[in-house]
Coordinates of C-alpha atoms and ligand atoms in Angstrom, one line a residue:
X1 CA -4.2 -7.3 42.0
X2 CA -7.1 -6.9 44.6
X3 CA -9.6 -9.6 44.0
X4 CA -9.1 -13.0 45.5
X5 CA -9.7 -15.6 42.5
X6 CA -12.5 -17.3 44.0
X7 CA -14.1 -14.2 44.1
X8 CA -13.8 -13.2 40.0
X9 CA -17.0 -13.4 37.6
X10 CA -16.4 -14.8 34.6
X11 CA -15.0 -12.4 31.8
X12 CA -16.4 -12.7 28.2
X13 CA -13.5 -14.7 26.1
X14 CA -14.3 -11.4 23.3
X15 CA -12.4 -8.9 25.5
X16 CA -9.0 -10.1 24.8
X17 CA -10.1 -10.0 21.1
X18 CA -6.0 -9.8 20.3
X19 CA -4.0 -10.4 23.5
X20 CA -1.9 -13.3 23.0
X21 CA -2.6 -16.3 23.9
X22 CA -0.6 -16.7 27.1
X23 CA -1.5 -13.6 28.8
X24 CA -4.9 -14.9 29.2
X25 CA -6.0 -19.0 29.2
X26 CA -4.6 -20.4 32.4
X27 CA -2.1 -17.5 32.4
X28 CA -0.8 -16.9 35.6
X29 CA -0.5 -13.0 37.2
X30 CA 2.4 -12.4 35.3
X31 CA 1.6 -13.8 32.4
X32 CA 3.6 -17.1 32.6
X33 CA 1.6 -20.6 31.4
X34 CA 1.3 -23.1 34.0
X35 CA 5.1 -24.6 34.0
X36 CA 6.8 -22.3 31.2
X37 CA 9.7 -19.8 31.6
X38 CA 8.3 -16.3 31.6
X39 CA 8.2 -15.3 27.8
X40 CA 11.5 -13.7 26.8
X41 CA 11.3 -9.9 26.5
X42 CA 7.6 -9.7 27.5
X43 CA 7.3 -7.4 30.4
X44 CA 3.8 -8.3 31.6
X45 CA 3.5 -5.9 34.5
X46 CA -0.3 -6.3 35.6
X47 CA -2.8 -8.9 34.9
X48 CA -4.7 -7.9 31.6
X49 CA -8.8 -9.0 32.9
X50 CA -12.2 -7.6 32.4
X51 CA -11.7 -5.6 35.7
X52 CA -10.6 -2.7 37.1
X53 CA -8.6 -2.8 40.5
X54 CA -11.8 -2.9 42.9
X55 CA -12.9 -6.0 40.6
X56 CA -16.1 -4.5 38.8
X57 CA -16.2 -5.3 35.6
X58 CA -15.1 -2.8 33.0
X59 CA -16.4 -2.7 29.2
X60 CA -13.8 -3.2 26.8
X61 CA -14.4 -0.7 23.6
X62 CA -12.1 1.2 20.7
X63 CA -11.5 4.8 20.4
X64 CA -14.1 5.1 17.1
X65 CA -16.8 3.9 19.3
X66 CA -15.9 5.7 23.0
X67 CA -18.6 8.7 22.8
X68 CA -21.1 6.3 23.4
X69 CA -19.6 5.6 27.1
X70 CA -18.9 9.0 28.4
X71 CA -18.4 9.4 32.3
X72 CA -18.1 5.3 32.4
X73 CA -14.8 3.3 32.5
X74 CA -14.0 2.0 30.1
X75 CA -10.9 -0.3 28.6
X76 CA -8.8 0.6 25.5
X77 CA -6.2 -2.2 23.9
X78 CA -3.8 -0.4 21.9
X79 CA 0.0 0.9 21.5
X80 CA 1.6 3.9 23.0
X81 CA 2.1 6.6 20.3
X82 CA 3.6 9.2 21.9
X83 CA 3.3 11.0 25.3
X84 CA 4.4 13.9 27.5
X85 CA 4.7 14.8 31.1
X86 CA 3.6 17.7 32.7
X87 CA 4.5 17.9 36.7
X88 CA 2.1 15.2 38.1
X89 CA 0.5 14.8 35.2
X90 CA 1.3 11.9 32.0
X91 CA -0.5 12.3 28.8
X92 CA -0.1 9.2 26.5
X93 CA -1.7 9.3 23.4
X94 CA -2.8 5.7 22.3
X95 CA -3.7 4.0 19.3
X96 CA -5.9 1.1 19.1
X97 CA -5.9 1.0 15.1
X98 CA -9.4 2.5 15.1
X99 CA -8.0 6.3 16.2
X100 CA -6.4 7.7 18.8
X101 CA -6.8 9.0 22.2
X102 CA -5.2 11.0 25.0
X103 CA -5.1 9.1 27.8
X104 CA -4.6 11.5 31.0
X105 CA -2.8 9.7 34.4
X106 CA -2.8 11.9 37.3
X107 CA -0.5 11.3 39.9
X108 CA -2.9 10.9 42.8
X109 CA -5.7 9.3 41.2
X110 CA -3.8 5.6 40.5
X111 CA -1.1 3.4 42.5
X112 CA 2.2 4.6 42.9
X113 CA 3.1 1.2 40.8
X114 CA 0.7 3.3 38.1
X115 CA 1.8 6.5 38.2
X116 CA 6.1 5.2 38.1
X117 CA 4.9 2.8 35.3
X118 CA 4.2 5.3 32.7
X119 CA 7.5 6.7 32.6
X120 CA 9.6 3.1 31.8
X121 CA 6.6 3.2 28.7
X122 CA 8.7 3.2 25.3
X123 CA 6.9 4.0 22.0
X124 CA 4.9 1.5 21.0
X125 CA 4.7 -0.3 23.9
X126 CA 1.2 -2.3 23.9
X127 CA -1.0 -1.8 26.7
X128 CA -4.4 -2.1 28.4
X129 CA -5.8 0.7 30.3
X130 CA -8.8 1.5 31.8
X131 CA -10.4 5.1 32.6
X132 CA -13.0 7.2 32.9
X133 CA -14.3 8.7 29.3
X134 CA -14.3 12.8 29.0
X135 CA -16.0 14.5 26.9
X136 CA -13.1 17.1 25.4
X137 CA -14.0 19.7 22.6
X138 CA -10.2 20.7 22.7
X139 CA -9.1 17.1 22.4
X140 CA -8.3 15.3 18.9
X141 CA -11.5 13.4 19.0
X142 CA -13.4 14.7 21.3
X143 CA -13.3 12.3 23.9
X144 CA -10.1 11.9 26.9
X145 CA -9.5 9.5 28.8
X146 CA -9.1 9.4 33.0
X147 CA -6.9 6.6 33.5
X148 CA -7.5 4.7 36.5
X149 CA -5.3 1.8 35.8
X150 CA -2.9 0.5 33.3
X151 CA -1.9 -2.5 32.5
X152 CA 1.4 -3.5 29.8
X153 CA 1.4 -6.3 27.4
X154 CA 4.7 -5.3 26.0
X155 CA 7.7 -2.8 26.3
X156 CA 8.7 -2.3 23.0
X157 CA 12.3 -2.1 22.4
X158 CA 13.5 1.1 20.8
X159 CA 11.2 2.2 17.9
X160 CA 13.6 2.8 14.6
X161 CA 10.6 4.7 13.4
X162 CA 10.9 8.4 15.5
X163 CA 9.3 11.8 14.9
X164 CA 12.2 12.9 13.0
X165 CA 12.7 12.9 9.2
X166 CA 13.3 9.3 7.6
X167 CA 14.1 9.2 4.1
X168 CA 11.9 6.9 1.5
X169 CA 13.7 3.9 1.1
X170 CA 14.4 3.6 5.2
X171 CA 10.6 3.8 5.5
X172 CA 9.6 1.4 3.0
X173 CA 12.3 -1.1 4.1
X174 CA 10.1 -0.6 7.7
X175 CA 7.3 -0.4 5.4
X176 CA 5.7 -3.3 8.2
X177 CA 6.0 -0.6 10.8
X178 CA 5.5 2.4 8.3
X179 CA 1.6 1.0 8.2
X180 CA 1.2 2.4 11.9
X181 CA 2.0 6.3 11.0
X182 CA -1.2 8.4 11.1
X183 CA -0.6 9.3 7.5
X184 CA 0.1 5.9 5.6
X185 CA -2.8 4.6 8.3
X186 CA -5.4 6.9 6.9
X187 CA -4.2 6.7 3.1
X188 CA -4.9 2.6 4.0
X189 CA -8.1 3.3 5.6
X190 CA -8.9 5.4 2.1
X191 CA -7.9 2.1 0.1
X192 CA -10.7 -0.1 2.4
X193 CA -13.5 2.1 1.9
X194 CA -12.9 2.5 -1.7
X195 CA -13.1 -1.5 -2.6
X196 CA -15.8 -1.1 -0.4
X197 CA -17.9 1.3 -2.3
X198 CA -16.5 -0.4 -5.8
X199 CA -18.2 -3.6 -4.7
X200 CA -21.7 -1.8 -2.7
X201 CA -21.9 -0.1 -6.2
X202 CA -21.2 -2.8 -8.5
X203 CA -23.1 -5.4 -6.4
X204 CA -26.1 -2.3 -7.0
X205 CA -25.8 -2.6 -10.3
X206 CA -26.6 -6.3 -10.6
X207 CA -22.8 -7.4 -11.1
X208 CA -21.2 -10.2 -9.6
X209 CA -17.6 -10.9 -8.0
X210 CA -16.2 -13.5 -10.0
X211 CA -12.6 -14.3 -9.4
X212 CA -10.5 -14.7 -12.0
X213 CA -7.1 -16.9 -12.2
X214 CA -4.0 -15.9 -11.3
X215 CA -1.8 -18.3 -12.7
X216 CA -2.6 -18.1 -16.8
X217 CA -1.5 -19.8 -20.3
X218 CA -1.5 -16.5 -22.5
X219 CA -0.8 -12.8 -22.3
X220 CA -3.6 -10.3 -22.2
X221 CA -1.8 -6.8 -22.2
X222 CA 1.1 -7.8 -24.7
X223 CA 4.5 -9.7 -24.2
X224 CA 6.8 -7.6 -22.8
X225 CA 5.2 -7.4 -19.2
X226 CA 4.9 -10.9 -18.7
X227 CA 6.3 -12.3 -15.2
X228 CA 6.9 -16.0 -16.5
X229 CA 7.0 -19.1 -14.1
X230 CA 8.9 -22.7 -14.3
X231 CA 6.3 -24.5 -12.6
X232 CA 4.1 -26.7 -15.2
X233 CA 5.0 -29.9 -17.4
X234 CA 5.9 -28.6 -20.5
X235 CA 3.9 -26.1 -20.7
X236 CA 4.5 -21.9 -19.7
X237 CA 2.1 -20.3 -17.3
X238 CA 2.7 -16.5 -16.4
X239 CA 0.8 -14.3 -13.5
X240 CA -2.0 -12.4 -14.8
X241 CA -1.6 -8.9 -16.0
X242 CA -5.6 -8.3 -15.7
X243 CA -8.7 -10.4 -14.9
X244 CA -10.4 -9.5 -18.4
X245 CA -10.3 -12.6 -20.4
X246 CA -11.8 -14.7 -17.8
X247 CA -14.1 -12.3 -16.8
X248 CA -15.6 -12.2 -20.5
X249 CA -16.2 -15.7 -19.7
X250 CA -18.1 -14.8 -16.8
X251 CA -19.8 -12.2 -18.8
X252 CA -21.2 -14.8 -21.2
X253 CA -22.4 -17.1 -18.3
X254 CA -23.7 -14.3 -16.1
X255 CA -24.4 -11.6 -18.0
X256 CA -22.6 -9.0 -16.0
X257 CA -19.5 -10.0 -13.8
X258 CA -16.1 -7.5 -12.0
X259 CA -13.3 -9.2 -11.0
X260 CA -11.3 -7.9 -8.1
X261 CA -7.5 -8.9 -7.3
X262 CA -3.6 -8.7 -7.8
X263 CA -2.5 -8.4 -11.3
X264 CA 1.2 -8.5 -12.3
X265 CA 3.2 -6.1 -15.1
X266 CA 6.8 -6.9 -15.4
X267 CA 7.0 -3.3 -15.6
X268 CA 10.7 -2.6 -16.5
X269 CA 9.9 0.9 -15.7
X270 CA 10.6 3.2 -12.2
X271 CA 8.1 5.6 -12.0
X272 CA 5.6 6.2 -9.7
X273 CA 2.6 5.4 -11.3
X274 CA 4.2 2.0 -11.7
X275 CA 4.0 -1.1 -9.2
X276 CA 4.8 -4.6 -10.1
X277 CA 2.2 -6.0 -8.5
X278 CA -1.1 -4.0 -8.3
X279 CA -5.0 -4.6 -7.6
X280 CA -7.4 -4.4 -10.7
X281 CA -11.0 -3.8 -10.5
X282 CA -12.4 -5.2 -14.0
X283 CA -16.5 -5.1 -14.6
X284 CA -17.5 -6.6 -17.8
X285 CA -21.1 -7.0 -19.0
X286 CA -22.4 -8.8 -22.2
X287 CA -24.7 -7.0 -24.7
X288 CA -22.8 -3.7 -23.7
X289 CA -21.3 -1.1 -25.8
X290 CA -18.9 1.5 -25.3
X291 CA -21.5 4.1 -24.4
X292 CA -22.5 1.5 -21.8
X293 CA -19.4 1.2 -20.2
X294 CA -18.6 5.1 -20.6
X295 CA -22.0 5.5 -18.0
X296 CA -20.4 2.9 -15.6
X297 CA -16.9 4.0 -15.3
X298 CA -18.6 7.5 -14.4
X299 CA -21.0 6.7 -11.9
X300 CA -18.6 4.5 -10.5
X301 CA -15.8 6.8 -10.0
X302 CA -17.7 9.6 -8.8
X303 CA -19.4 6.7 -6.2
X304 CA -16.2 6.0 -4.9
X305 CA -15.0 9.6 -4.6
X306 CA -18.0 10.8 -3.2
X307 CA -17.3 7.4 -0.5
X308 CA -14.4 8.8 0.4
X309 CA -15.5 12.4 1.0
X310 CA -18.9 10.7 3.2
X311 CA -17.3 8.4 5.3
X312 CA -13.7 8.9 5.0
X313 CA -13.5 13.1 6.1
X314 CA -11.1 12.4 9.1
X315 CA -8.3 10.6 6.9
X316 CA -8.6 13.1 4.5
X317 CA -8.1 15.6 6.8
X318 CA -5.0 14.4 8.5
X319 CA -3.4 14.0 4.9
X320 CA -4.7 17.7 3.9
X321 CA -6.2 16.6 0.7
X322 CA -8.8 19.3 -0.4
X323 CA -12.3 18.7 0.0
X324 CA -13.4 21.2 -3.0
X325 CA -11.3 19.1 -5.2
X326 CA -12.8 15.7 -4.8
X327 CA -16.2 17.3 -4.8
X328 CA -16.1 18.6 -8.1
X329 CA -16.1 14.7 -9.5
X330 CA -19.3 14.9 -10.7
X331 CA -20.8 12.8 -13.7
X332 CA -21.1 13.4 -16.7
X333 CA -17.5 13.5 -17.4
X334 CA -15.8 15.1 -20.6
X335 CA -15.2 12.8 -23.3
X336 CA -12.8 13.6 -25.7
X337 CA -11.9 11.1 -29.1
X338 CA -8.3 10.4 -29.3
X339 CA -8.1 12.8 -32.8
X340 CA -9.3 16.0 -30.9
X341 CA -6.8 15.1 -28.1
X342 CA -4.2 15.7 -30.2
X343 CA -5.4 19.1 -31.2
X344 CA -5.7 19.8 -27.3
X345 CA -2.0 18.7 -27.4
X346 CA -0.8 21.0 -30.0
X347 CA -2.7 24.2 -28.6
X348 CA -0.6 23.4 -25.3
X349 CA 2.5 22.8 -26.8
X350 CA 2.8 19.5 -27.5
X351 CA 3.2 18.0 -30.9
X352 CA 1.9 14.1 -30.9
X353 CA 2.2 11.9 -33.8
X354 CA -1.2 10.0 -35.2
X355 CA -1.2 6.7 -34.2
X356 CA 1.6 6.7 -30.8
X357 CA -0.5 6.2 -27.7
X358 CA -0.1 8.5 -25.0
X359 CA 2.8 8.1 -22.2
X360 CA 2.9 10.3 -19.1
X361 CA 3.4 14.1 -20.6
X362 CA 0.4 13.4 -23.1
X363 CA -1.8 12.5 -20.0
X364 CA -1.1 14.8 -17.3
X365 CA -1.3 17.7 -19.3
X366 CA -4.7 16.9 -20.7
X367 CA -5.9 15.6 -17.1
X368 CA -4.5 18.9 -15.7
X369 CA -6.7 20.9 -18.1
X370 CA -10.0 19.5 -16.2
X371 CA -11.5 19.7 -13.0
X372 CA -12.8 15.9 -12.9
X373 CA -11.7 12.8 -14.7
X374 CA -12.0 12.9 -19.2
X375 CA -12.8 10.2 -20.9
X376 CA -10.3 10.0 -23.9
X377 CA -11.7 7.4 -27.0
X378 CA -11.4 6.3 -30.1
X379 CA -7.1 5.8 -29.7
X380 CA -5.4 4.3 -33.0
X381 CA -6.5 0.5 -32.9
X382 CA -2.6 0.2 -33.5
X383 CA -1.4 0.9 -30.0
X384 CA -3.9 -1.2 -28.3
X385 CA -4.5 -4.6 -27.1
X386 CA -5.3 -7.0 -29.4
X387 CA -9.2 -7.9 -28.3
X388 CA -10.3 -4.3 -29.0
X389 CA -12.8 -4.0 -31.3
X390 CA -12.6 -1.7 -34.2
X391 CA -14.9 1.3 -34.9
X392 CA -16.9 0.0 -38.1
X393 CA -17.2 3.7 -39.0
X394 CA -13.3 3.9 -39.0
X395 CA -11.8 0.9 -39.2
X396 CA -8.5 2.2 -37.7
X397 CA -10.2 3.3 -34.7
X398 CA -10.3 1.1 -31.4
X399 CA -13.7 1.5 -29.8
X400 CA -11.8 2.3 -26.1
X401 CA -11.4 4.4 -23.2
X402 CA -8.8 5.8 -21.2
X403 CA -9.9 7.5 -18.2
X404 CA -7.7 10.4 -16.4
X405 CA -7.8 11.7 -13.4
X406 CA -7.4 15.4 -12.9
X407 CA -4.3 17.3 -11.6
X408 CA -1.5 15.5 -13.3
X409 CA -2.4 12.1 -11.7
X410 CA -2.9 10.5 -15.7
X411 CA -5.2 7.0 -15.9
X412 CA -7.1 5.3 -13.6
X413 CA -8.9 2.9 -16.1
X414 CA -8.5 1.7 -19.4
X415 CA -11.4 -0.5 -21.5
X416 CA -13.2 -1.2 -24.6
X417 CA -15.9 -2.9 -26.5
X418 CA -14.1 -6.2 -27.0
X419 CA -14.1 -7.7 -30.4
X420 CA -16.8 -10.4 -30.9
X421 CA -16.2 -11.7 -34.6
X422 CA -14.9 -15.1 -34.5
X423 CA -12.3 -14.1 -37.9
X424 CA -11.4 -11.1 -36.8
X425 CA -10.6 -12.2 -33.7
X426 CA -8.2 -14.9 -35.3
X427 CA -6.5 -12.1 -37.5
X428 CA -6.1 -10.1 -34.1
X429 CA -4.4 -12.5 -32.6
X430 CA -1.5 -13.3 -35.7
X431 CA -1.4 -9.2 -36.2
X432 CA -0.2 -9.3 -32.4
X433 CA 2.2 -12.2 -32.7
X434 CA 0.1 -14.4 -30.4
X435 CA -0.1 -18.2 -30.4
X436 CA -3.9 -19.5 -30.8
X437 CA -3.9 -22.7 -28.9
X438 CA -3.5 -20.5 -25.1
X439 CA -6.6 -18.7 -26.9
X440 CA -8.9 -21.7 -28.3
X441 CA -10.9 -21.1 -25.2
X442 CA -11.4 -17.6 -25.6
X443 CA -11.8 -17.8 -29.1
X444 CA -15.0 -20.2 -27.8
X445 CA -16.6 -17.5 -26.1
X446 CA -17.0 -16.0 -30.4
X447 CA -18.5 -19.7 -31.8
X448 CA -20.8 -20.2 -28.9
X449 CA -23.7 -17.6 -28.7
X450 CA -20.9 -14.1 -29.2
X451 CA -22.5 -10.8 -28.2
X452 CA -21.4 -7.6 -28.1
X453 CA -19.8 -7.3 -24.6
X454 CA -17.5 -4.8 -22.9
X455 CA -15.7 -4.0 -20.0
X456 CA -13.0 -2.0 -18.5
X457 CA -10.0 -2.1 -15.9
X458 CA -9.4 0.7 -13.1
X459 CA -6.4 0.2 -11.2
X460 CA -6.6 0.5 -7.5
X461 CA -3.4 2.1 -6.2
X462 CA -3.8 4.4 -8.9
X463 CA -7.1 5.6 -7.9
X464 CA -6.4 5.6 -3.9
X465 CA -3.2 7.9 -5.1
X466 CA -5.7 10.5 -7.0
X467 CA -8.5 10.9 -3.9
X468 CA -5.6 10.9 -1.2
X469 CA -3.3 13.3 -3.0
X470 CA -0.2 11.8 -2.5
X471 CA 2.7 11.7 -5.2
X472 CA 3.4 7.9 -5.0
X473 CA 1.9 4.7 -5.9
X474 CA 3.9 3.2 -3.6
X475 CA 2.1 4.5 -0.6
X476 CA -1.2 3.5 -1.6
X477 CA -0.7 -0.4 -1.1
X478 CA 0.5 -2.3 2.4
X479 CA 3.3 -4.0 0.8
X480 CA 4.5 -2.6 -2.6
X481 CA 6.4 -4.3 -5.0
X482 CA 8.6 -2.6 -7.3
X483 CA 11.7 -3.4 -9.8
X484 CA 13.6 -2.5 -6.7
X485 CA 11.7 -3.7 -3.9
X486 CA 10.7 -6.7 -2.6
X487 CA 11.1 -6.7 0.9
X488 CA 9.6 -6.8 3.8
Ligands
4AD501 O1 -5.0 -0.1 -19.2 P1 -4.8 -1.5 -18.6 O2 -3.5 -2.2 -19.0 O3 -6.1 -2.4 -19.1 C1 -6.2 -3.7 -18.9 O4 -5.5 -4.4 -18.3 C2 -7.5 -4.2 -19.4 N1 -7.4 -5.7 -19.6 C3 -8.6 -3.9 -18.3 C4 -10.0 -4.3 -18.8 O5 -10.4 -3.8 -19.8 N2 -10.6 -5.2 -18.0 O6 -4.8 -1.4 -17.1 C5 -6.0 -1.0 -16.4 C6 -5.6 -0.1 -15.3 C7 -4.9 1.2 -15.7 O7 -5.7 2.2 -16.1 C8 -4.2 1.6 -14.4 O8 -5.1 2.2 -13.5 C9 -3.9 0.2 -13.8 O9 -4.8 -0.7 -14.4 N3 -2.5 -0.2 -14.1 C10 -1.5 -0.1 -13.2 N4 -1.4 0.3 -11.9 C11 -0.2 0.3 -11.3 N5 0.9 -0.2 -11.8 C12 0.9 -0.6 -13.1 N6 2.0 -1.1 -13.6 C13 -0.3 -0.6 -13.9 N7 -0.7 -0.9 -15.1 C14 -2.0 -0.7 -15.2
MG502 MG1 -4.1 1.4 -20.2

């Protein structure tokens, strides 16, 4: 390139944000350290710098941010998604993980070297380029732009993903490449603004992150999804199926708490609302009842939908979920006892038994019948877990929630008023075939200044699945994990 190195200003470290390494500290023209063999299938064919070819500096920005530098150059960093040629014309369309844009190389506006480059460019190929920003009604974002000079970290080898059809189980076995489609990229993008708003709200609301263990002594949601590990002296430890316990702990120290992180079901089941591994957002607050939690899981649903549908409009868009029904997730919700559930069941066919919880059938017709989540309570203290507390009205009653959300997707959160009585605490636990000593702490929480306290779990993949409308759990985390899947 043109400018003689004496004659270079300095370029802010910041701009190669990403670039590896060797293409830029004391990397020479081609990319090669001082004294090492050029790096095996790198195909560094300019210099990547701050510059453009007359040596002026150029400002390095990403697609989300371009409109604010129309008719400047400007440098993107990004991977080739696709292109076309037309004549003397190239379009590439590049990514740069915060959108995409069309970037337009005319034959006589850059080097020969330039122009011949853009035709050995192989799908996601990484590259540099530099170009004049257009303002484009008629383009995807708006914005296109002139490329004056190009510049490629890598030619990628042949990309196994292709426009064509792939099947599921190819995809997710690319699953590390899969991330890069527009469609799982937006879905993704969905996931990050909804822990976002869960935590804005939450951290609103006077609630604070408190991180519970994953490694535990004792079961919280029964026996038979426990992943067990051989790790401790004589002692078992399995990976948490949910945050709760602890976070009544935190509850009792700082009066209102959420836990945010993995949580594990040995899930013997394959269906899609199903994932071995899957994030949990847990709130739990002392001197709360069920009414109090019943407000919260609300307003914080329709927060996070209404998140989504502010900041989020683009990646709904490109996976053609409906705006009309995200924005009927209003509060107050519809809340439904578990006893006039069933008589919603039998007017639509379906005969339920007092005192079975519900599975799939039982949910997604009731959440099919409403236009927004429903709150179902009051479920037979039978089926639940064993640190419910019981309706003093009705014994038999659990005071819990499910929460379902509408068209068939089923629940999003389940929680309850936990059960503060020291005794009946003790009975709950020998009713449920659990051992006390993994508990003696817990049971602590119900000698040492017990309140009323409650709290409730809404799983993350489950809700990302609702807002973005797609079928599968599995889409709605980077890297599931599945009975059948644990790779890549
Ligand atoms: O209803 P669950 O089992 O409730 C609890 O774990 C309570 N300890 C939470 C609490 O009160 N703090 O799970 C809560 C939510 C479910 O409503 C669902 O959204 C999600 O976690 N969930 C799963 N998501 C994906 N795959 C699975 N196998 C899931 N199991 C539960
Ligand atoms: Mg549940």
């Amino acid at each position: 390139m043109g400018v003689p190195p004496g004659n270079r200003p300095t370029v802010p470290r910041d701009w190669f944000q990403g670039v590896p390494e060797r293409y830029v500290a004391g990397a020479d023209t081609r990319g090669r350290q001082e004294g090492r063999p050029y790096p095996r299938s790198q195909q560094v064919i300019h210099e990547i710098s701050g510059l453009d070819r007359r040596g002026f500096m150029v400002q390095t920005t990403t697609v989300d941010t371009i409109g604010q530098f129309v008719d400047q150059t400007v440098m993107i960093r990004g991977w080739l998604y696709s292109k076309r040629s037309s004549g003397k014309v190239r379009f590439l369309l590049i990514r740069d993980g915060t959108g995409t844009i069309q970037a337009v190389v005319v034959k006589n506006e850059v080097s020969p070297a330039t122009f011949a480059l853009t035709d050995t460019l192989t799908q996601e190929s990484s590259l540099v380029v530099s170009g004049n920003v257009h303002a484009d009604a008629r383009s995807p974002g708006g914005y296109e732009l002139q490329v004056s000079e190009i510049t490629v970290v890598q030619v990628a080898e042949d990309y196994p993903i292709t426009p064509k059809e792939h099947g599921p189980a190819f995809l997710l076995d690319h699953r590390h490449l899969w991330l890069r489609s527009a469609k799982q990229h937006a879905i993704l993008r969905i996931r990050s603004q909804v822990i976002e708003a869960a935590r804005e709200f939450l951290n609103r609301e006077g609630f604070i992150l408190f991180d519970a263990p994953i490694l535990t002594p004792a079961a919280c949601e029964g026996t038979t999804t426990l992943f067990e590990t051989d790790y401790f002296y004589n002692e078992k430890a399995y990976l948490s199926q949910s945050g709760q316990l602890y976070a009544e702990a935190g509850a009792m120290a700082f009066g209102k708490v959420y836990t945010l992180g993995p949580t594990f079901r040995a899930e013997k089941s394959k269906t899609r609302r199903h994932l071995t591994e899957f994030w949990m957002l847990e709130p739990e607050a002392a001197f709360a009842e069920l009414e109090d939690i019943l407000s919260l899981a609300e307003q914080l649903v329709s927060h996070l939908v209404h998140s989504v549908l502010t900041h989020k409009s683009e990646e709904l868009k490109i996976l053609g979920r409906e705006r009309s029904k995200l924005e009927s997730v209003l509060s107050p919700f519809p809340r439904i006892r578990y006893d006039d559930a069933l008589d919603l069941l039998r007017q639509n066919g379906i005969d339920h038994e007092w005192g079975e919880d519900f599975g799939t059938a039982e949910d997604t017709l009731i959440s099919e019948l409403f236009d927004r989540p429903v709150m179902i309570t009051h479920y037979p203290l039978q089926t639940k877990a064993f640190y419910m507390k019981s309706d003093s009205d009705k014994p038999e009653l659990a005071l819990c929630v499910d929460v379902l959300a509408p068209e068939g997707y089923g629940e999003i959160i389940g929680g309850s008023q936990r059960e503060d009585d020291y005794n009946k605490l003790v009975e709950r636990l020998t009713q449920h075939d659990l051992p006390r000593e993994p508990f003696e702490w817990y049971l602590d929480l119900r000698r040492y200044g017990s309140v009323p306290h409650s709290g409730f779990g809404l799983g993350i993949e489950r809700t990302v699945a609702w807002i973005c409308g797609i079928r599968h759990l599995r889409e709605a985390i980077p890297f599931p994990r599945m009975l059948q899947r644990i790779y890549p």
